[in-house]
mmCIF file of C-alpha atoms in Angstrom:
data_model
loop_
_atom_site.group_PDB
_atom_site.id
_atom_site.type_symbol
_atom_site.label_atom_id
_atom_site.label_comp_id
_atom_site.label_asym_id
_atom_site.label_seq_id
_atom_site.Cartn_x
_atom_site.Cartn_y
_atom_site.Cartn_z
ATOM 1 C CA UNK A 211 14.815 3.285 -17.248
ATOM 2 C CA UNK A 212 18.066 2.265 -18.941
ATOM 3 C CA UNK A 213 19.069 -1.376 -18.701
ATOM 4 C CA UNK A 214 21.766 -3.744 -19.877
ATOM 5 C CA UNK A 215 21.163 -5.515 -23.200
ATOM 6 C CA UNK A 216 21.797 -8.816 -21.420
ATOM 7 C CA UNK A 217 18.835 -8.275 -19.121
ATOM 8 C CA UNK A 218 15.482 -9.954 -19.666
ATOM 9 C CA UNK A 219 13.004 -7.720 -21.547
ATOM 10 C CA UNK A 220 11.037 -6.838 -18.428
ATOM 11 C CA UNK A 221 8.103 -4.491 -18.888
ATOM 12 C CA UNK A 222 8.694 -2.561 -15.689
ATOM 13 C CA UNK A 223 7.724 1.073 -15.629
ATOM 14 C CA UNK A 224 8.759 3.587 -13.021
ATOM 15 C CA UNK A 225 5.928 5.676 -11.639
ATOM 16 C CA UNK A 226 6.230 9.234 -12.951
ATOM 17 C CA UNK A 227 5.450 10.658 -9.506
ATOM 18 C CA UNK A 228 8.027 8.524 -7.685
ATOM 19 C CA UNK A 229 10.688 11.221 -7.375
ATOM 20 C CA UNK A 230 12.657 12.648 -4.481
ATOM 21 C CA UNK A 231 10.846 15.985 -4.863
ATOM 22 C CA UNK A 232 7.541 14.192 -4.400
ATOM 23 C CA UNK A 233 8.598 12.326 -1.247
ATOM 24 C CA UNK A 234 7.492 13.760 2.087
ATOM 25 C CA UNK A 235 10.763 13.697 4.044
ATOM 26 C CA UNK A 236 9.627 14.196 7.671
ATOM 27 C CA UNK A 237 12.364 12.594 9.850
ATOM 28 C CA UNK A 238 14.141 10.907 6.929
ATOM 29 C CA UNK A 239 16.367 13.779 5.896
ATOM 30 C CA UNK A 240 19.668 11.933 6.358
ATOM 31 C CA UNK A 241 18.400 8.967 4.335
ATOM 32 C CA UNK A 242 17.223 11.169 1.459
ATOM 33 C CA UNK A 243 20.524 13.034 1.421
ATOM 34 C CA UNK A 244 22.498 9.771 1.266
ATOM 35 C CA UNK A 245 20.334 8.445 -1.560
ATOM 36 C CA UNK A 246 20.723 11.648 -3.556
ATOM 37 C CA UNK A 247 24.500 11.496 -3.106
ATOM 38 C CA UNK A 248 24.867 7.781 -3.836
ATOM 39 C CA UNK A 249 25.743 8.221 -7.512
ATOM 40 C CA UNK A 250 27.891 11.272 -6.851
ATOM 41 C CA UNK A 251 30.624 9.655 -4.788
ATOM 42 C CA UNK A 252 28.493 8.708 -1.803
ATOM 43 C CA UNK A 253 28.017 5.325 -0.156
ATOM 44 C CA UNK A 254 27.766 2.723 -2.943
ATOM 45 C CA UNK A 255 25.673 0.211 -0.990
ATOM 46 C CA UNK A 256 22.539 1.260 0.916
ATOM 47 C CA UNK A 257 19.904 -0.955 2.547
ATOM 48 C CA UNK A 258 16.569 0.596 3.576
ATOM 49 C CA UNK A 259 13.711 -1.047 5.392
ATOM 50 C CA UNK A 260 10.224 -0.214 6.532
ATOM 51 C CA UNK A 261 6.706 -1.581 6.628
ATOM 52 C CA UNK A 262 3.916 -1.335 4.084
ATOM 53 C CA UNK A 263 3.284 2.254 3.062
ATOM 54 C CA UNK A 264 6.664 3.463 4.323
ATOM 55 C CA UNK A 265 7.724 4.632 0.850
ATOM 56 C CA UNK A 266 10.425 2.057 0.132
ATOM 57 C CA UNK A 267 9.388 1.478 -3.479
ATOM 58 C CA UNK A 268 8.979 5.228 -4.016
ATOM 59 C CA UNK A 269 12.566 5.862 -2.907
ATOM 60 C CA UNK A 270 14.074 3.118 -5.065
ATOM 61 C CA UNK A 271 12.217 4.371 -8.121
ATOM 62 C CA UNK A 272 13.227 7.944 -7.283
ATOM 63 C CA UNK A 273 16.868 6.835 -7.303
ATOM 64 C CA UNK A 274 16.367 5.383 -10.795
ATOM 65 C CA UNK A 275 14.712 8.598 -11.984
ATOM 66 C CA UNK A 276 17.684 10.566 -10.648
ATOM 67 C CA UNK A 277 20.125 8.241 -12.423
ATOM 68 C CA UNK A 278 18.214 8.679 -15.674
ATOM 69 C CA UNK A 279 18.278 12.474 -15.295
ATOM 70 C CA UNK A 280 22.059 12.292 -14.880
ATOM 71 C CA UNK A 281 22.435 10.182 -18.028
ATOM 72 C CA UNK A 282 23.354 7.069 -16.055
ATOM 73 C CA UNK A 283 22.050 3.521 -16.425
ATOM 74 C CA UNK A 284 19.870 1.908 -13.786
ATOM 75 C CA UNK A 285 17.341 -0.831 -13.190
ATOM 76 C CA UNK A 286 14.478 -1.268 -10.704
ATOM 77 C CA UNK A 287 13.722 -4.877 -9.732
ATOM 78 C CA UNK A 288 10.652 -5.444 -7.503
ATOM 79 C CA UNK A 289 11.396 -9.050 -6.535
ATOM 80 C CA UNK A 290 7.916 -9.655 -5.132
ATOM 81 C CA UNK A 291 6.678 -9.319 -8.739
ATOM 82 C CA UNK A 292 9.530 -11.208 -10.400
ATOM 83 C CA UNK A 293 9.615 -14.532 -8.600
ATOM 84 C CA UNK A 294 8.586 -16.475 -11.718
ATOM 85 C CA UNK A 295 11.816 -15.474 -13.477
ATOM 86 C CA UNK A 296 15.033 -17.437 -13.315
ATOM 87 C CA UNK A 297 17.283 -15.423 -10.956
ATOM 88 C CA UNK A 298 20.469 -16.128 -12.943
ATOM 89 C CA UNK A 299 18.898 -14.732 -16.117
ATOM 90 C CA UNK A 300 17.300 -11.826 -14.292
ATOM 91 C CA UNK A 301 20.606 -10.688 -12.822
ATOM 92 C CA UNK A 302 22.835 -11.319 -15.817
ATOM 93 C CA UNK A 303 24.831 -8.290 -16.922
ATOM 94 C CA UNK A 304 23.597 -5.955 -14.181
ATOM 95 C CA UNK A 305 27.184 -5.162 -13.226
ATOM 96 C CA UNK A 306 27.358 -3.098 -16.435
ATOM 97 C CA UNK A 307 24.920 -0.540 -15.026
ATOM 98 C CA UNK A 308 25.511 2.479 -12.809
ATOM 99 C CA UNK A 309 22.789 1.668 -10.258
ATOM 100 C CA UNK A 310 20.883 -1.494 -9.331
ATOM 101 C CA UNK A 311 17.761 -1.114 -7.141
ATOM 102 C CA UNK A 312 16.363 -4.313 -5.630
ATOM 103 C CA UNK A 313 12.974 -3.913 -3.966
ATOM 104 C CA UNK A 314 11.350 -6.407 -1.553
ATOM 105 C CA UNK A 315 14.454 -8.565 -1.216
ATOM 106 C CA UNK A 316 12.820 -10.610 1.547
ATOM 107 C CA UNK A 317 10.247 -11.892 -0.980
ATOM 108 C CA UNK A 318 12.811 -14.387 -2.334
ATOM 109 C CA UNK A 319 14.926 -15.085 0.732
ATOM 110 C CA UNK A 320 14.933 -18.665 1.947
ATOM 111 C CA UNK A 321 15.086 -19.895 -1.661
ATOM 112 C CA UNK A 322 18.550 -21.326 -2.283
ATOM 113 C CA UNK A 323 18.890 -20.365 -5.955
ATOM 114 C CA UNK A 324 17.774 -16.787 -5.370
ATOM 115 C CA UNK A 325 20.128 -16.389 -2.424
ATOM 116 C CA UNK A 326 23.080 -17.789 -4.385
ATOM 117 C CA UNK A 327 22.436 -15.492 -7.344
ATOM 118 C CA UNK A 328 21.997 -12.432 -5.115
ATOM 119 C CA UNK A 329 25.266 -13.276 -3.378
ATOM 120 C CA UNK A 330 27.125 -13.530 -6.698
ATOM 121 C CA UNK A 331 25.469 -10.360 -7.994
ATOM 122 C CA UNK A 332 26.504 -8.362 -4.935
ATOM 123 C CA UNK A 333 30.094 -9.529 -5.415
ATOM 124 C CA UNK A 334 30.087 -8.544 -9.090
ATOM 125 C CA UNK A 335 28.623 -5.140 -8.298
ATOM 126 C CA UNK A 336 31.281 -4.539 -5.658
ATOM 127 C CA UNK A 337 34.069 -5.552 -8.056
ATOM 128 C CA UNK A 338 32.745 -3.165 -10.721
ATOM 129 C CA UNK A 339 31.985 -0.399 -8.162
ATOM 130 C CA UNK A 340 28.323 -0.311 -9.158
ATOM 131 C CA UNK A 341 25.903 1.394 -6.764
ATOM 132 C CA UNK A 342 23.358 -0.890 -5.105
ATOM 133 C CA UNK A 343 20.165 0.093 -3.306
ATOM 134 C CA UNK A 344 18.204 -2.699 -1.603
ATOM 135 C CA UNK A 345 14.944 -2.594 0.333
ATOM 136 C CA UNK A 346 13.262 -4.994 2.720
ATOM 137 C CA UNK A 347 10.491 -5.026 5.290
ATOM 138 C CA UNK A 348 12.781 -5.633 8.279
ATOM 139 C CA UNK A 349 16.309 -4.977 9.463
ATOM 140 C CA UNK A 350 19.047 -7.181 8.009
ATOM 141 C CA UNK A 351 19.413 -9.231 11.196
ATOM 142 C CA UNK A 352 15.696 -10.104 11.036
ATOM 143 C CA UNK A 353 15.669 -11.143 7.372
ATOM 144 C CA UNK A 354 15.038 -14.874 6.757
ATOM 145 C CA UNK A 355 18.409 -15.394 5.059
ATOM 146 C CA UNK A 356 19.705 -18.973 4.886
ATOM 147 C CA UNK A 357 23.049 -18.196 3.208
ATOM 148 C CA UNK A 358 25.368 -16.658 5.796
ATOM 149 C CA UNK A 359 27.560 -15.051 3.135
ATOM 150 C CA UNK A 360 24.541 -13.249 1.685
ATOM 151 C CA UNK A 361 23.567 -11.993 5.134
ATOM 152 C CA UNK A 362 27.009 -10.436 5.487
ATOM 153 C CA UNK A 363 26.715 -8.822 2.032
ATOM 154 C CA UNK A 364 23.382 -7.287 2.992
ATOM 155 C CA UNK A 365 25.131 -5.630 5.933
ATOM 156 C CA UNK A 366 27.630 -3.846 3.692
ATOM 157 C CA UNK A 367 27.408 -0.080 3.545
ATOM 158 C CA UNK A 368 24.750 2.028 5.228
ATOM 159 C CA UNK A 369 21.554 0.676 6.779
ATOM 160 C CA UNK A 370 18.477 2.895 7.226
ATOM 161 C CA UNK A 371 15.087 2.427 8.828
ATOM 162 C CA UNK A 372 12.474 4.625 7.152
ATOM 163 C CA UNK A 373 10.976 6.549 10.044
ATOM 164 C CA UNK A 374 7.202 6.269 10.373
ATOM 165 C CA UNK A 375 5.007 9.351 10.772
ATOM 166 C CA UNK A 376 3.488 10.674 13.966
ATOM 167 C CA UNK A 377 0.004 12.207 13.818
ATOM 168 C CA UNK A 378 1.248 15.710 13.014
ATOM 169 C CA UNK A 379 3.425 14.354 10.204
ATOM 170 C CA UNK A 380 0.516 12.343 8.783
ATOM 171 C CA UNK A 381 -1.459 15.583 8.567
ATOM 172 C CA UNK A 382 1.452 17.367 6.930
ATOM 173 C CA UNK A 383 1.842 14.409 4.544
ATOM 174 C CA UNK A 384 -1.786 14.732 3.397
ATOM 175 C CA UNK A 385 -1.382 18.442 2.742
ATOM 176 C CA UNK A 386 1.986 17.958 1.030
ATOM 177 C CA UNK A 387 0.556 15.356 -1.349
ATOM 178 C CA UNK A 388 -2.523 17.477 -2.027
ATOM 179 C CA UNK A 389 -0.360 20.496 -2.838
ATOM 180 C CA UNK A 390 1.723 18.408 -5.262
ATOM 181 C CA UNK A 391 -1.520 17.570 -7.078
ATOM 182 C CA UNK A 392 -2.575 21.217 -7.205
ATOM 183 C CA UNK A 393 -5.306 20.707 -4.606
ATOM 184 C CA UNK A 394 -6.039 23.237 -1.884
ATOM 185 C CA UNK A 395 -6.483 21.283 1.345
ATOM 186 C CA UNK A 396 -7.174 23.379 4.411
ATOM 187 C CA UNK A 397 -6.196 22.341 7.921
ATOM 188 C CA UNK A 398 -9.788 21.514 8.909
ATOM 189 C CA UNK A 399 -10.352 19.336 5.836
ATOM 190 C CA UNK A 400 -7.020 17.558 6.391
ATOM 191 C CA UNK A 401 -8.026 16.897 9.996
ATOM 192 C CA UNK A 402 -11.412 15.585 8.870
ATOM 193 C CA UNK A 403 -9.772 13.135 6.436
ATOM 194 C CA UNK A 404 -7.114 12.052 8.891
ATOM 195 C CA UNK A 405 -9.548 11.215 11.696
ATOM 196 C CA UNK A 406 -11.762 9.123 9.425
ATOM 197 C CA UNK A 407 -9.182 7.357 7.293
ATOM 198 C CA UNK A 408 -6.908 4.460 8.124
ATOM 199 C CA UNK A 409 -3.570 5.717 9.503
ATOM 200 C CA UNK A 410 -1.637 4.437 6.522
ATOM 201 C CA UNK A 411 0.001 6.425 3.734
ATOM 202 C CA UNK A 412 -1.403 4.199 0.995
ATOM 203 C CA UNK A 413 -4.931 4.543 2.369
ATOM 204 C CA UNK A 414 -4.535 8.325 2.585
ATOM 205 C CA UNK A 415 -3.269 8.488 -0.993
ATOM 206 C CA UNK A 416 -6.255 6.466 -2.226
ATOM 207 C CA UNK A 417 -8.568 8.969 -0.547
ATOM 208 C CA UNK A 418 -6.717 11.824 -2.260
ATOM 209 C CA UNK A 419 -7.015 10.018 -5.622
ATOM 210 C CA UNK A 420 -10.773 9.755 -5.152
ATOM 211 C CA UNK A 421 -11.153 13.367 -4.029
ATOM 212 C CA UNK A 422 -8.900 14.675 -6.795
ATOM 213 C CA UNK A 423 -10.988 12.933 -9.454
ATOM 214 C CA UNK A 424 -14.283 14.061 -7.902
ATOM 215 C CA UNK A 425 -13.053 17.637 -7.549
ATOM 216 C CA UNK A 426 -12.106 17.742 -11.237
ATOM 217 C CA UNK A 427 -15.353 16.165 -12.426
ATOM 218 C CA UNK A 428 -17.627 18.310 -10.293
ATOM 219 C CA UNK A 429 -15.443 21.436 -10.357
ATOM 220 C CA UNK A 430 -15.715 21.682 -6.586
ATOM 221 C CA UNK A 431 -13.127 22.674 -4.036
ATOM 222 C CA UNK A 432 -12.347 20.385 -1.122
ATOM 223 C CA UNK A 433 -14.566 21.259 1.819
ATOM 224 C CA UNK A 434 -15.652 19.092 4.729
ATOM 225 C CA UNK A 435 -19.225 18.646 3.363
ATOM 226 C CA UNK A 436 -17.872 17.782 -0.107
ATOM 227 C CA UNK A 437 -15.368 15.247 1.252
ATOM 228 C CA UNK A 438 -18.039 13.779 3.510
ATOM 229 C CA UNK A 439 -20.416 13.279 0.579
ATOM 230 C CA UNK A 440 -17.809 11.792 -1.752
ATOM 231 C CA UNK A 441 -16.332 9.384 0.799
ATOM 232 C CA UNK A 442 -19.733 8.566 2.387
ATOM 233 C CA UNK A 443 -18.370 9.358 5.832
#
């Protein structure tokens, strides 16, 4: 991750697996296309929203990985983890970058200093034609914004809701993620996992983590009896 020298020395690491290739697209094809085109003359400001496990953080980090691959500068700021920082210092010099990704913006909304600094940052980024990708848990009109001018800035550009999965897509998601790990996951095993696991992408990924590790350690393929024994289902 390339950052401005004026920025605080944050020890933020992008997840290696948070790439566009490793994101299960389902009904989000238009969103993914817009994100991939953002740095290549596409829409400079994009706001995405979705609930827990929707993949918001994955997409913002994927955008940073893509910027890095293109030799461009970027920064990923998960505001839910950065609330102890002074917002003015955190955002200083970001207009010198190619892409700024702000995750969990609603984590700091309602705090006057954060809202003022976000407002000024958005203006600087627009003046310098820097790309901005922001995520939140709700649509812009539902965000708890106190500063009206910031609310209008958040409505700039394109707004996307990350579509949730139906049951068939959850099954396909499990198999997609397993394949990316080099695991063979048959339809019957995927069904077995899906019907016993919480219908949440993060929960499903934790199950795959456990099964992946167990499969490696025991040199066993993923069968229903094996999964049942490992997960104590």
